[in-house]
Structure formats: C-alpha cells, structure tokens
C-alpha cells in the first residue's frame, strides 16, 4: 500500500473509474432570415405609413387625381380616334366603293342590253348603240381597277374582282362573234349572243352582285364602328369629375378655403373634355345616322331599281332575238323565258320605285322617282303592244315598237334610267353632306382630349402641391 494511502489495512484500493465524457447539449441553430418582401408589399406599407399623416394623404390624393384625369383623356383620345377613322372610311372609302360595285353591276347589265339592242338592229346598228356598249365596258373595267386598288389582296372582294376581270374579255369575245355572224346573216349569231347573255346572267352579274353585297357589308361595319357611344370614356370622365369635386370639398372642409386654383383648373379641363366628348359624338352620330337613313338606304334602293330596269330591257330585247327558242314552265304552263323574266324584273322595278318614293325626304328626291314611275307604266303598255304584234307574226312591227326611233319601249327605258340617275345624284349629294358633317364633328377631339387631360393632371398636381407647401 502506498505510504500516503488512507485505506484501512487489509483493504485493497479500487482502481479509479474511467472519466465519463461530457454529454452534448442541444445545439442552437441560427435564426433563418425573414422572407424577402415584394416591392408591392413594401410599397403598400409605405403608403399605409404615409396615409397616417396629412402630407402623405395629400400626395396620394394628388397622384390618384392625376392618374384619373390622364386615364380619362387617354381613353377618350383612343375611342374618338377609332370613331373618327371609321367615319372617314364611311365617307371616303366604303361608301364610294359600294357605289363603284353598283356601277360595275349597272355597267355590265347596260352593256348586255346595248349588245342585244345592236344585234336586233343587225347591219343597221347605230353609232350611239355601239358607243353605249363600248362606254359601259370601259366603265366596268375602270371601276374594277379602282376596286382592286382599294381592296385587301387576300379579301373575298379581291377574289371576286379577279374573277370579273377574267370573265369580261370572254364576254366581249362572244359579243363580237355574235355581231360578226349577224352582219353576215348567219343565224348562229343569235346563238352566240344568247351564250354571251348566259355568261353575263349566270356568271358575271352574280359575281358583281356578290361584290356589291360585300362592299355594302363593309359599309355597314364602318357605320357600326363609328356610331356606338364611348361609354368607357364617359364613365371615366364622370369618375374623374366626382373625385375632383370630393378633393375640393375636402380642401374646403380642412382649410375653409373655397377655391384651390389648381383643382379648379383640373375640374374645368375635365369638364371641357367630357362636354366636348358627349356633344361632339352625339352630333356626329346624328349626322351619320341621317346619312345612312336618307342617303345609303335610298342609294341602295335606287341602285337595285336601276339594275332591275336594265335587266328588264335586256330580257325584252332577247325575247325578240330568241324568237321563242327559250321557254320556261311555270305552274304547268309554258312561257317565253325572256318575256317571263321581263315581267319579273318589272315587278322588282315597281317595288323599288315605291320604296324609293317612301324614302325620299324632299321634292328634289321625290320628283325623279315619280317621273320614273310614269315612265315605267308607259313602258309596260308599249311592251304589251309589241308582244301582241310579235305573237301575231308581225315581227318587224314588234321590232320597231321595241328599238324604233319614235314611240318605242326604248324611249321609256331611257327615261326611267335618266330619272333614276338624277335621283341617285341627289341622294349621293345628301349622303356626302350628312356624312361629312358627322366626320367633321369629331375633328380635333382626340388631340384636344389628350391636351386637356395633360393640363388637367398638371392642375391637380399643382393644386395639391400648393397645400403641401404649407407643411414645409
């Protein structure tokens, strides 16, 4: 036992216990960084803090007023720009193209009529008849070129124009062959003329009518774009004025000052824009509606009536050309095909003239329509007398009563056509006047709205800034 041992004798000293390593305690991890806040959330907090003080509230009010006034001006300028462009298209593009399409149809139908009249005259075809045919063909070709230049290359109208440009020389070739054989006394000339007429009636005129329908639809679409009220702009204007009125009242309640020059200027600018917007668009809408009701509708009816008279004249001539070679059955009875179509066309003409008379709103428009009705009535009488002669075997007498120099049905047809042309010129002038006034009512409105909106926003900012300067 070691000398310094304190253990009693006989007791053996136990070996020392091994050291126990310290047990690890809970590890403290670093706190994760707070999630990054979005710029929007931080902005909201700043606004919330700013709203607790009067200067902060004034800054928010000024910004909102400026945004409202600028938004009002921007929406007004945008909507009025679209409507002004549509009104200009009505006057300078879609309506003229619609009239051109009607002129294409009329020129083709009149050329067909002139060709049949010249054929009936045989070797004695007059220079006037020949010139009329050539003039109609030139007019149709020129109008087709103009329509092609103003239509979109991929539009359905462009495809129709291309088809008409292809058919026109084919038709001219058939007519020239018919004339050549007719001058030589060959009966085959009549067959060529009937073939030319079939091409005109079944291919060319339906294509021209399709073009006319498409251009009329385009015109209606432009009216639909030009006339609706700009409700979003009007609503924004009312909201902007209400906000400005609230801001001025708030300023009066807190400062006992009746007027704030900046806010008054902003309110004046917004009021001017709103009044200009409502008055200008209402006037434009009224004039455009008038141009449609008393211009476009009358023009469409008169164009249809003129086309019906041309088709009737062509069928009247072809009745004598065919000499009963073409027949049709209606209700079990057999009729001369061309004479039957003549009657149908005259019914269409009568309905069109009646409707045109109802649409005419003054003596200048009603007078030629009334005269055309009288010409049509006389035309029917002379036609019935000519048909009676033809059915009795007096072909030459019937021919003289149709294409003769005096007392023939051709005189009535020419009078109907001239009176309808006069009525069309009158309605065209009325349309241009009303549509022009409608377009002019919108002139300057988009730019004026933008300028007044900027001035109004500046006035609102300056007015609020004047109040903020009192806190410095």
PDB file of N, CA, C and O in Angstrom, residues 247-275:
ATOM      1  N   UNK A 247     -62.215  66.098 -53.753  1.00  0.00           N
ATOM      2  CA  UNK A 247     -60.960  66.691 -53.302  1.00  0.00           C
ATOM      3  C   UNK A 247     -61.143  68.179 -52.975  1.00  0.00           C
ATOM      4  O   UNK A 247     -60.593  68.682 -51.976  1.00  0.00           O
ATOM      5  N   UNK A 248     -61.905  68.900 -53.778  1.00  0.00           N
ATOM      6  CA  UNK A 248     -62.128  70.318 -53.480  1.00  0.00           C
ATOM      7  C   UNK A 248     -62.960  70.496 -52.210  1.00  0.00           C
ATOM      8  O   UNK A 248     -62.711  71.401 -51.404  1.00  0.00           O
ATOM      9  N   UNK A 249     -63.948  69.645 -52.011  1.00  0.00           N
ATOM     10  CA  UNK A 249     -64.747  69.746 -50.795  1.00  0.00           C
ATOM     11  C   UNK A 249     -63.895  69.416 -49.572  1.00  0.00           C
ATOM     12  O   UNK A 249     -64.002  70.081 -48.529  1.00  0.00           O
ATOM     13  N   UNK A 250     -63.058  68.395 -49.703  1.00  0.00           N
ATOM     14  CA  UNK A 250     -62.155  68.044 -48.602  1.00  0.00           C
ATOM     15  C   UNK A 250     -61.244  69.214 -48.273  1.00  0.00           C
ATOM     16  O   UNK A 250     -60.994  69.527 -47.097  1.00  0.00           O
ATOM     17  N   UNK A 251     -60.736  69.861 -49.304  1.00  0.00           N
ATOM     18  CA  UNK A 251     -59.850  71.001 -49.096  1.00  0.00           C
ATOM     19  C   UNK A 251     -60.592  72.133 -48.392  1.00  0.00           C
ATOM     20  O   UNK A 251     -60.057  72.784 -47.491  1.00  0.00           O
ATOM     21  N   UNK A 252     -61.857  72.348 -48.774  1.00  0.00           N
ATOM     22  CA  UNK A 252     -62.643  73.407 -48.142  1.00  0.00           C
ATOM     23  C   UNK A 252     -62.924  73.092 -46.673  1.00  0.00           C
ATOM     24  O   UNK A 252     -62.829  73.958 -45.801  1.00  0.00           O
ATOM     25  N   UNK A 253     -63.277  71.838 -46.392  1.00  0.00           N
ATOM     26  CA  UNK A 253     -63.598  71.457 -45.013  1.00  0.00           C
ATOM     27  C   UNK A 253     -62.387  71.610 -44.115  1.00  0.00           C
ATOM     28  O   UNK A 253     -62.480  72.063 -42.958  1.00  0.00           O
ATOM     29  N   UNK A 254     -61.186  71.298 -44.616  1.00  0.00           N
ATOM     30  CA  UNK A 254     -59.984  71.309 -43.765  1.00  0.00           C
ATOM     31  C   UNK A 254     -59.324  72.679 -43.691  1.00  0.00           C
ATOM     32  O   UNK A 254     -58.609  72.958 -42.733  1.00  0.00           O
ATOM     33  N   UNK A 255     -59.520  73.506 -44.708  1.00  0.00           N
ATOM     34  CA  UNK A 255     -58.816  74.799 -44.727  1.00  0.00           C
ATOM     35  C   UNK A 255     -59.764  75.985 -44.732  1.00  0.00           C
ATOM     36  O   UNK A 255     -59.317  77.121 -44.574  1.00  0.00           O
ATOM     37  N   UNK A 256     -61.052  75.726 -44.937  1.00  0.00           N
ATOM     38  CA  UNK A 256     -62.043  76.802 -45.042  1.00  0.00           C
ATOM     39  C   UNK A 256     -61.771  77.733 -46.224  1.00  0.00           C
ATOM     40  O   UNK A 256     -62.230  78.856 -46.249  1.00  0.00           O
ATOM     41  N   UNK A 257     -61.019  77.229 -47.210  1.00  0.00           N
ATOM     42  CA  UNK A 257     -60.774  77.983 -48.436  1.00  0.00           C
ATOM     43  C   UNK A 257     -61.713  77.462 -49.511  1.00  0.00           C
ATOM     44  O   UNK A 257     -61.744  76.267 -49.791  1.00  0.00           O
ATOM     45  N   UNK A 258     -62.414  78.355 -50.147  1.00  0.00           N
ATOM     46  CA  UNK A 258     -63.447  77.940 -51.093  1.00  0.00           C
ATOM     47  C   UNK A 258     -62.828  77.337 -52.344  1.00  0.00           C
ATOM     48  O   UNK A 258     -63.280  76.311 -52.840  1.00  0.00           O
ATOM     49  N   UNK A 259     -61.779  77.954 -52.863  1.00  0.00           N
ATOM     50  CA  UNK A 259     -61.228  77.522 -54.137  1.00  0.00           C
ATOM     51  C   UNK A 259     -59.753  77.182 -54.027  1.00  0.00           C
ATOM     52  O   UNK A 259     -59.000  77.837 -53.288  1.00  0.00           O
ATOM     53  N   UNK A 260     -59.372  76.146 -54.770  1.00  0.00           N
ATOM     54  CA  UNK A 260     -57.968  75.818 -54.982  1.00  0.00           C
ATOM     55  C   UNK A 260     -57.739  75.941 -56.487  1.00  0.00           C
ATOM     56  O   UNK A 260     -58.346  75.214 -57.279  1.00  0.00           O
ATOM     57  N   UNK A 261     -56.903  76.892 -56.869  1.00  0.00           N
ATOM     58  CA  UNK A 261     -56.763  77.214 -58.290  1.00  0.00           C
ATOM     59  C   UNK A 261     -56.382  75.998 -59.138  1.00  0.00           C
ATOM     60  O   UNK A 261     -56.885  75.808 -60.249  1.00  0.00           O
ATOM     61  N   UNK A 262     -55.507  75.185 -58.629  1.00  0.00           N
ATOM     62  CA  UNK A 262     -55.079  74.014 -59.388  1.00  0.00           C
ATOM     63  C   UNK A 262     -56.203  73.019 -59.593  1.00  0.00           C
ATOM     64  O   UNK A 262     -56.415  72.508 -60.705  1.00  0.00           O
ATOM     65  N   UNK A 263     -56.948  72.754 -58.512  1.00  0.00           N
ATOM     66  CA  UNK A 263     -58.053  71.811 -58.625  1.00  0.00           C
ATOM     67  C   UNK A 263     -59.185  72.374 -59.497  1.00  0.00           C
ATOM     68  O   UNK A 263     -59.846  71.626 -60.232  1.00  0.00           O
ATOM     69  N   UNK A 264     -59.396  73.674 -59.426  1.00  0.00           N
ATOM     70  CA  UNK A 264     -60.402  74.298 -60.289  1.00  0.00           C
ATOM     71  C   UNK A 264     -60.001  74.152 -61.761  1.00  0.00           C
ATOM     72  O   UNK A 264     -60.828  73.839 -62.627  1.00  0.00           O
ATOM     73  N   UNK A 265     -58.713  74.357 -62.048  1.00  0.00           N
ATOM     74  CA  UNK A 265     -58.242  74.208 -63.431  1.00  0.00           C
ATOM     75  C   UNK A 265     -58.404  72.767 -63.907  1.00  0.00           C
ATOM     76  O   UNK A 265     -58.815  72.514 -65.049  1.00  0.00           O
ATOM     77  N   UNK A 266     -58.070  71.806 -63.049  1.00  0.00           N
ATOM     78  CA  UNK A 266     -58.227  70.390 -63.422  1.00  0.00           C
ATOM     79  C   UNK A 266     -59.688  70.048 -63.663  1.00  0.00           C
ATOM     80  O   UNK A 266     -60.027  69.339 -64.623  1.00  0.00           O
ATOM     81  N   UNK A 267     -60.581  70.546 -62.798  1.00  0.00           N
ATOM     82  CA  UNK A 267     -62.008  70.280 -62.972  1.00  0.00           C
ATOM     83  C   UNK A 267     -62.528  70.907 -64.259  1.00  0.00           C
ATOM     84  O   UNK A 267     -63.325  70.297 -64.992  1.00  0.00           O
ATOM     85  N   UNK A 268     -62.081  72.126 -64.547  1.00  0.00           N
ATOM     86  CA  UNK A 268     -62.501  72.793 -65.784  1.00  0.00           C
ATOM     87  C   UNK A 268     -62.056  72.004 -67.016  1.00  0.00           C
ATOM     88  O   UNK A 268     -62.827  71.803 -67.963  1.00  0.00           O
ATOM     89  N   UNK A 269     -60.795  71.544 -67.011  1.00  0.00           N
ATOM     90  CA  UNK A 269     -60.280  70.777 -68.148  1.00  0.00           C
ATOM     91  C   UNK A 269     -61.067  69.481 -68.338  1.00  0.00           C
ATOM     92  O   UNK A 269     -61.445  69.123 -69.463  1.00  0.00           O
ATOM     93  N   UNK A 270     -61.323  68.755 -67.245  1.00  0.00           N
ATOM     94  CA  UNK A 270     -62.072  67.501 -67.348  1.00  0.00           C
ATOM     95  C   UNK A 270     -63.506  67.752 -67.813  1.00  0.00           C
ATOM     96  O   UNK A 270     -64.070  66.977 -68.604  1.00  0.00           O
ATOM     97  N   UNK A 271     -64.108  68.848 -67.336  1.00  0.00           N
ATOM     98  CA  UNK A 271     -65.477  69.180 -67.757  1.00  0.00           C
ATOM     99  C   UNK A 271     -65.530  69.498 -69.247  1.00  0.00           C
ATOM    100  O   UNK A 271     -66.451  69.059 -69.962  1.00  0.00           O
ATOM    101  N   UNK A 272     -64.536  70.264 -69.724  1.00  0.00           N
ATOM    102  CA  UNK A 272     -64.491  70.605 -71.152  1.00  0.00           C
ATOM    103  C   UNK A 272     -64.387  69.343 -71.999  1.00  0.00           C
ATOM    104  O   UNK A 272     -65.090  69.174 -73.004  1.00  0.00           O
ATOM    105  N   UNK A 273     -63.514  68.417 -71.590  1.00  0.00           N
ATOM    106  CA  UNK A 273     -63.351  67.178 -72.360  1.00  0.00           C
ATOM    107  C   UNK A 273     -64.640  66.364 -72.356  1.00  0.00           C
ATOM    108  O   UNK A 273     -65.070  65.840 -73.401  1.00  0.00           O
ATOM    109  N   UNK A 274     -65.283  66.248 -71.198  1.00  0.00           N
ATOM    110  CA  UNK A 274     -66.498  65.442 -71.111  1.00  0.00           C
ATOM    111  C   UNK A 274     -67.628  66.053 -71.953  1.00  0.00           C
ATOM    112  O   UNK A 274     -68.344  65.336 -72.673  1.00  0.00           O
ATOM    113  N   UNK A 275     -67.796  67.367 -71.874  1.00  0.00           N
ATOM    114  CA  UNK A 275     -68.833  68.023 -72.667  1.00  0.00           C
ATOM    115  C   UNK A 275     -68.529  67.916 -74.160  1.00  0.00           C
ATOM    116  O   UNK A 275     -69.428  67.662 -74.979  1.00  0.00           O
TER     117      UNK A 275
END
